[in-house]
Amino acid sequence: MIAVEPLHVDQHAALLHAWVTHPRSVYWQMQDATPADVARDYALVADSPHHDAFLGRVDGTPVFLAETYDPAHSELAGASELRAGDLGMHLLVAPTEQPVAGFTRRIFAAVMTHCFTDPAVRRVVVEPDVRNTRIATLNVEAGFRVVREMPLHGKTAALSFATRADWDHSTLGGAA
């Protein structure tokens, strides 16, 4: 069973630090972060009315971090492609030494379902680093369409959108 719950910075900061600084989490751009840096950054998320962080569990074990945000109040603000009803999303699956086939896809599907639970959400927005080929593959499977590349803090991002219909007709959405 996959559960998505609010992140509690005081309880989860050490776990998050281990995840975001792991070598496999290079695209999270926190490789050199200290535990205090991670706690501070996620305290800012917790205090923001435009950004939320969630801890994800599979069968009770914490295994992923998901964030949602209002793109109009983010680094994407001003992008001409943004519309009312857009919800930004980030996902980090905890690095593991024992990969399980299909595991990340199941988590991705659960997070997309979580995003679309709110009827006001018309599209999910992602902006992964263009070098991150693994997430690009998952995004396509979830129905995302890249509209353009754009410079964002520390990366060239593939600005991408998935409507509800895109998600519902995607490989991952049809399986969710």
PDB file of C-alpha atoms in Angstrom:
ATOM      1  CA  MET A   1       0.000   0.000   0.000  1.00  0.00           C
ATOM      2  CA  ILE A   2       1.284   3.450  -0.943  1.00  0.00           C
ATOM      3  CA  ALA A   3       0.477   6.353   1.375  1.00  0.00           C
ATOM      4  CA  VAL A   4       1.204  10.057   0.871  1.00  0.00           C
ATOM      5  CA  GLU A   5       1.262  12.102   4.081  1.00  0.00           C
ATOM      6  CA  PRO A   6       2.365  15.599   5.084  1.00  0.00           C
ATOM      7  CA  LEU A   7       6.085  15.898   5.727  1.00  0.00           C
ATOM      8  CA  HIS A   8       7.032  16.787   9.313  1.00  0.00           C
ATOM      9  CA  VAL A   9      10.409  18.498   9.103  1.00  0.00           C
ATOM     10  CA  ASP A  10      11.351  17.882  12.737  1.00  0.00           C
ATOM     11  CA  GLN A  11      10.701  14.134  12.381  1.00  0.00           C
ATOM     12  CA  HIS A  12      11.983  13.576   8.844  1.00  0.00           C
ATOM     13  CA  ALA A  13      14.923  15.977   8.310  1.00  0.00           C
ATOM     14  CA  ALA A  14      17.640  13.350   8.925  1.00  0.00           C
ATOM     15  CA  LEU A  15      15.969  10.909   6.549  1.00  0.00           C
ATOM     16  CA  LEU A  16      15.560  13.609   3.901  1.00  0.00           C
ATOM     17  CA  HIS A  17      19.193  14.610   4.287  1.00  0.00           C
ATOM     18  CA  ALA A  18      20.302  11.047   3.559  1.00  0.00           C
ATOM     19  CA  TRP A  19      18.083  10.931   0.476  1.00  0.00           C
ATOM     20  CA  VAL A  20      18.821  14.340  -1.090  1.00  0.00           C
ATOM     21  CA  THR A  21      22.596  14.118  -0.602  1.00  0.00           C
ATOM     22  CA  HIS A  22      22.954  10.589  -1.966  1.00  0.00           C
ATOM     23  CA  PRO A  23      25.007  10.421  -5.195  1.00  0.00           C
ATOM     24  CA  ARG A  24      21.975   9.069  -7.098  1.00  0.00           C
ATOM     25  CA  SER A  25      20.020  12.198  -6.142  1.00  0.00           C
ATOM     26  CA  VAL A  26      22.307  14.539  -8.052  1.00  0.00           C
ATOM     27  CA  TYR A  27      19.405  16.199  -9.900  1.00  0.00           C
ATOM     28  CA  TRP A  28      17.939  17.294  -6.567  1.00  0.00           C
ATOM     29  CA  GLN A  29      20.903  19.738  -6.403  1.00  0.00           C
ATOM     30  CA  MET A  30      21.543  19.271  -2.674  1.00  0.00           C
ATOM     31  CA  GLN A  31      24.690  17.126  -2.739  1.00  0.00           C
ATOM     32  CA  ASP A  32      26.601  19.428  -0.379  1.00  0.00           C
ATOM     33  CA  ALA A  33      23.692  20.256   1.934  1.00  0.00           C
ATOM     34  CA  THR A  34      24.171  19.805   5.663  1.00  0.00           C
ATOM     35  CA  PRO A  35      21.422  18.389   7.871  1.00  0.00           C
ATOM     36  CA  ALA A  36      20.752  21.971   9.011  1.00  0.00           C
ATOM     37  CA  ASP A  37      20.455  23.129   5.382  1.00  0.00           C
ATOM     38  CA  VAL A  38      17.877  20.436   4.636  1.00  0.00           C
ATOM     39  CA  ALA A  39      15.900  21.200   7.794  1.00  0.00           C
ATOM     40  CA  ARG A  40      15.939  24.935   6.977  1.00  0.00           C
ATOM     41  CA  ASP A  41      14.892  24.422   3.343  1.00  0.00           C
ATOM     42  CA  TYR A  42      11.981  22.156   4.259  1.00  0.00           C
ATOM     43  CA  ALA A  43      10.914  24.459   7.090  1.00  0.00           C
ATOM     44  CA  LEU A  44      10.582  27.162   4.420  1.00  0.00           C
ATOM     45  CA  VAL A  45       8.441  24.799   2.334  1.00  0.00           C
ATOM     46  CA  ALA A  46       6.282  24.061   5.394  1.00  0.00           C
ATOM     47  CA  ASP A  47       5.792  27.801   5.973  1.00  0.00           C
ATOM     48  CA  SER A  48       4.896  28.553   2.347  1.00  0.00           C
ATOM     49  CA  PRO A  49       1.244  28.846   1.297  1.00  0.00           C
ATOM     50  CA  HIS A  50       2.327  27.922  -2.260  1.00  0.00           C
ATOM     51  CA  HIS A  51       4.494  24.836  -1.696  1.00  0.00           C
ATOM     52  CA  ASP A  52       3.852  21.530   0.096  1.00  0.00           C
ATOM     53  CA  ALA A  53       6.067  18.555   0.880  1.00  0.00           C
ATOM     54  CA  PHE A  54       4.902  14.993   1.469  1.00  0.00           C
ATOM     55  CA  LEU A  55       6.526  11.861   2.784  1.00  0.00           C
ATOM     56  CA  GLY A  56       5.554   8.736   0.929  1.00  0.00           C
ATOM     57  CA  ARG A  57       5.402   5.296   2.440  1.00  0.00           C
ATOM     58  CA  VAL A  58       5.093   1.862   0.892  1.00  0.00           C
ATOM     59  CA  ASP A  59       3.713  -0.700   3.336  1.00  0.00           C
ATOM     60  CA  GLY A  60       4.521   1.710   6.168  1.00  0.00           C
ATOM     61  CA  THR A  61       8.177   2.298   5.221  1.00  0.00           C
ATOM     62  CA  PRO A  62       9.222   5.832   4.169  1.00  0.00           C
ATOM     63  CA  VAL A  63      10.524   5.583   0.588  1.00  0.00           C
ATOM     64  CA  PHE A  64       9.812   8.836  -1.244  1.00  0.00           C
ATOM     65  CA  LEU A  65       9.514  12.586  -1.052  1.00  0.00           C
ATOM     66  CA  ALA A  66       6.944  14.434  -3.136  1.00  0.00           C
ATOM     67  CA  GLU A  67       6.459  18.160  -3.435  1.00  0.00           C
ATOM     68  CA  THR A  68       3.647  20.128  -4.996  1.00  0.00           C
ATOM     69  CA  TYR A  69       3.714  23.840  -5.681  1.00  0.00           C
ATOM     70  CA  ASP A  70       1.896  26.663  -7.383  1.00  0.00           C
ATOM     71  CA  PRO A  71       4.011  27.367 -10.478  1.00  0.00           C
ATOM     72  CA  ALA A  72       2.834  31.001 -10.514  1.00  0.00           C
ATOM     73  CA  HIS A  73       4.662  31.438  -7.180  1.00  0.00           C
ATOM     74  CA  SER A  74       7.831  29.631  -8.176  1.00  0.00           C
ATOM     75  CA  GLU A  75      10.845  30.022 -10.402  1.00  0.00           C
ATOM     76  CA  LEU A  76       8.434  29.319 -13.276  1.00  0.00           C
ATOM     77  CA  ALA A  77       6.425  32.491 -12.551  1.00  0.00           C
ATOM     78  CA  GLY A  78       5.948  34.467 -15.718  1.00  0.00           C
ATOM     79  CA  ALA A  79       6.280  31.506 -18.076  1.00  0.00           C
ATOM     80  CA  SER A  80       3.754  32.122 -20.833  1.00  0.00           C
ATOM     81  CA  GLU A  81       2.688  28.459 -20.847  1.00  0.00           C
ATOM     82  CA  LEU A  82       1.283  28.544 -17.285  1.00  0.00           C
ATOM     83  CA  ARG A  83      -2.477  28.472 -16.802  1.00  0.00           C
ATOM     84  CA  ALA A  84      -4.960  28.519 -13.968  1.00  0.00           C
ATOM     85  CA  GLY A  85      -5.299  25.001 -12.593  1.00  0.00           C
ATOM     86  CA  ASP A  86      -1.601  24.111 -12.971  1.00  0.00           C
ATOM     87  CA  LEU A  87       0.127  22.276 -10.129  1.00  0.00           C
ATOM     88  CA  GLY A  88       3.882  21.781 -10.044  1.00  0.00           C
ATOM     89  CA  MET A  89       5.298  18.484  -8.827  1.00  0.00           C
ATOM     90  CA  HIS A  90       8.689  17.118  -7.775  1.00  0.00           C
ATOM     91  CA  LEU A  91       9.388  13.495  -6.831  1.00  0.00           C
ATOM     92  CA  LEU A  92      12.398  11.833  -5.227  1.00  0.00           C
ATOM     93  CA  VAL A  93      12.341   8.086  -4.667  1.00  0.00           C
ATOM     94  CA  ALA A  94      14.759   7.077  -1.929  1.00  0.00           C
ATOM     95  CA  PRO A  95      17.984   5.648  -3.305  1.00  0.00           C
ATOM     96  CA  THR A  96      18.296   1.919  -2.722  1.00  0.00           C
ATOM     97  CA  GLU A  97      20.892  -0.776  -3.187  1.00  0.00           C
ATOM     98  CA  GLN A  98      18.147  -3.315  -4.037  1.00  0.00           C
ATOM     99  CA  PRO A  99      16.092  -1.959  -6.976  1.00  0.00           C
ATOM    100  CA  VAL A 100      12.680  -3.554  -7.491  1.00  0.00           C
ATOM    101  CA  ALA A 101      11.269  -3.674 -11.026  1.00  0.00           C
ATOM    102  CA  GLY A 102       8.299  -1.311 -11.443  1.00  0.00           C
ATOM    103  CA  PHE A 103       8.685   0.226  -7.972  1.00  0.00           C
ATOM    104  CA  THR A 104       9.350   3.800  -9.121  1.00  0.00           C
ATOM    105  CA  ARG A 105       6.523   3.597 -11.655  1.00  0.00           C
ATOM    106  CA  ARG A 106       4.082   2.578  -8.891  1.00  0.00           C
ATOM    107  CA  ILE A 107       5.208   5.517  -6.770  1.00  0.00           C
ATOM    108  CA  PHE A 108       5.045   7.937  -9.695  1.00  0.00           C
ATOM    109  CA  ALA A 109       1.484   6.785 -10.435  1.00  0.00           C
ATOM    110  CA  ALA A 110       0.476   7.257  -6.784  1.00  0.00           C
ATOM    111  CA  VAL A 111       1.894  10.784  -6.737  1.00  0.00           C
ATOM    112  CA  MET A 112       0.150  11.734  -9.980  1.00  0.00           C
ATOM    113  CA  THR A 113      -3.112  10.351  -8.596  1.00  0.00           C
ATOM    114  CA  HIS A 114      -2.508  12.423  -5.449  1.00  0.00           C
ATOM    115  CA  CYS A 115      -1.965  15.548  -7.579  1.00  0.00           C
ATOM    116  CA  PHE A 116      -5.195  15.045  -9.519  1.00  0.00           C
ATOM    117  CA  THR A 117      -7.255  14.338  -6.393  1.00  0.00           C
ATOM    118  CA  ASP A 118      -7.923  18.077  -6.199  1.00  0.00           C
ATOM    119  CA  PRO A 119     -10.609  18.826  -8.825  1.00  0.00           C
ATOM    120  CA  ALA A 120      -9.129  22.325  -9.336  1.00  0.00           C
ATOM    121  CA  VAL A 121      -5.947  20.776 -10.772  1.00  0.00           C
ATOM    122  CA  ARG A 122      -6.167  20.701 -14.561  1.00  0.00           C
ATOM    123  CA  ARG A 123      -2.516  20.008 -15.377  1.00  0.00           C
ATOM    124  CA  VAL A 124       0.576  18.823 -13.544  1.00  0.00           C
ATOM    125  CA  VAL A 125       3.772  20.705 -14.352  1.00  0.00           C
ATOM    126  CA  VAL A 126       7.286  19.297 -14.102  1.00  0.00           C
ATOM    127  CA  GLU A 127      10.630  20.853 -14.986  1.00  0.00           C
ATOM    128  CA  PRO A 128      13.289  18.143 -14.799  1.00  0.00           C
ATOM    129  CA  ASP A 129      16.895  18.653 -15.782  1.00  0.00           C
ATOM    130  CA  VAL A 130      17.223  17.778 -19.473  1.00  0.00           C
ATOM    131  CA  ARG A 131      20.113  15.437 -18.596  1.00  0.00           C
ATOM    132  CA  ASN A 132      17.863  13.291 -16.379  1.00  0.00           C
ATOM    133  CA  THR A 133      16.914  10.646 -18.927  1.00  0.00           C
ATOM    134  CA  ARG A 134      15.338   8.308 -16.362  1.00  0.00           C
ATOM    135  CA  ILE A 135      12.728  10.831 -15.265  1.00  0.00           C
ATOM    136  CA  ALA A 136      12.180  11.893 -18.890  1.00  0.00           C
ATOM    137  CA  THR A 137      11.163   8.309 -19.693  1.00  0.00           C
ATOM    138  CA  LEU A 138       8.752   8.183 -16.731  1.00  0.00           C
ATOM    139  CA  ASN A 139       7.306  11.563 -17.665  1.00  0.00           C
ATOM    140  CA  VAL A 140       6.479  10.303 -21.158  1.00  0.00           C
ATOM    141  CA  GLU A 141       4.873   7.185 -19.656  1.00  0.00           C
ATOM    142  CA  ALA A 142       2.759   9.478 -17.437  1.00  0.00           C
ATOM    143  CA  GLY A 143       1.553  11.547 -20.401  1.00  0.00           C
ATOM    144  CA  PHE A 144       3.783  14.595 -19.988  1.00  0.00           C
ATOM    145  CA  ARG A 145       4.576  16.643 -23.059  1.00  0.00           C
ATOM    146  CA  VAL A 146       7.704  18.813 -23.182  1.00  0.00           C
ATOM    147  CA  VAL A 147       6.785  22.304 -24.377  1.00  0.00           C
ATOM    148  CA  ARG A 148      10.262  23.818 -24.251  1.00  0.00           C
ATOM    149  CA  GLU A 149      13.626  23.893 -22.572  1.00  0.00           C
ATOM    150  CA  MET A 150      14.285  26.779 -20.225  1.00  0.00           C
ATOM    151  CA  PRO A 151      17.060  27.859 -17.873  1.00  0.00           C
ATOM    152  CA  LEU A 152      16.247  27.427 -14.184  1.00  0.00           C
ATOM    153  CA  HIS A 153      18.457  27.590 -11.119  1.00  0.00           C
ATOM    154  CA  GLY A 154      21.398  25.268 -11.762  1.00  0.00           C
ATOM    155  CA  LYS A 155      19.917  23.454 -14.773  1.00  0.00           C
ATOM    156  CA  THR A 156      18.335  23.537 -18.169  1.00  0.00           C
ATOM    157  CA  ALA A 157      14.814  22.313 -17.550  1.00  0.00           C
ATOM    158  CA  ALA A 158      12.387  20.479 -19.819  1.00  0.00           C
ATOM    159  CA  LEU A 159       9.186  22.368 -19.015  1.00  0.00           C
ATOM    160  CA  SER A 160       6.470  19.727 -19.341  1.00  0.00           C
ATOM    161  CA  PHE A 161       2.740  19.422 -18.749  1.00  0.00           C
ATOM    162  CA  ALA A 162       0.262  16.564 -18.350  1.00  0.00           C
ATOM    163  CA  THR A 163      -3.471  17.246 -18.437  1.00  0.00           C
ATOM    164  CA  ARG A 164      -5.930  14.957 -16.716  1.00  0.00           C
ATOM    165  CA  ALA A 165      -6.731  13.413 -20.099  1.00  0.00           C
ATOM    166  CA  ASP A 166      -3.013  12.948 -20.856  1.00  0.00           C
ATOM    167  CA  TRP A 167      -2.619  11.181 -17.508  1.00  0.00           C
ATOM    168  CA  ASP A 168      -5.767   9.069 -17.879  1.00  0.00           C
ATOM    169  CA  HIS A 169      -4.666   7.843 -21.325  1.00  0.00           C
ATOM    170  CA  SER A 170      -1.016   7.307 -20.420  1.00  0.00           C
ATOM    171  CA  THR A 171       0.760   4.027 -19.778  1.00  0.00           C
ATOM    172  CA  LEU A 172       1.050   4.830 -16.067  1.00  0.00           C
ATOM    173  CA  GLY A 173      -2.335   6.504 -15.656  1.00  0.00           C
ATOM    174  CA  GLY A 174      -4.191   3.709 -17.357  1.00  0.00           C
ATOM    175  CA  ALA A 175      -2.529   1.311 -14.900  1.00  0.00           C
ATOM    176  CA  ALA A 176      -3.152   3.425 -11.786  1.00  0.00           C
TER     177      ALA A 176
END
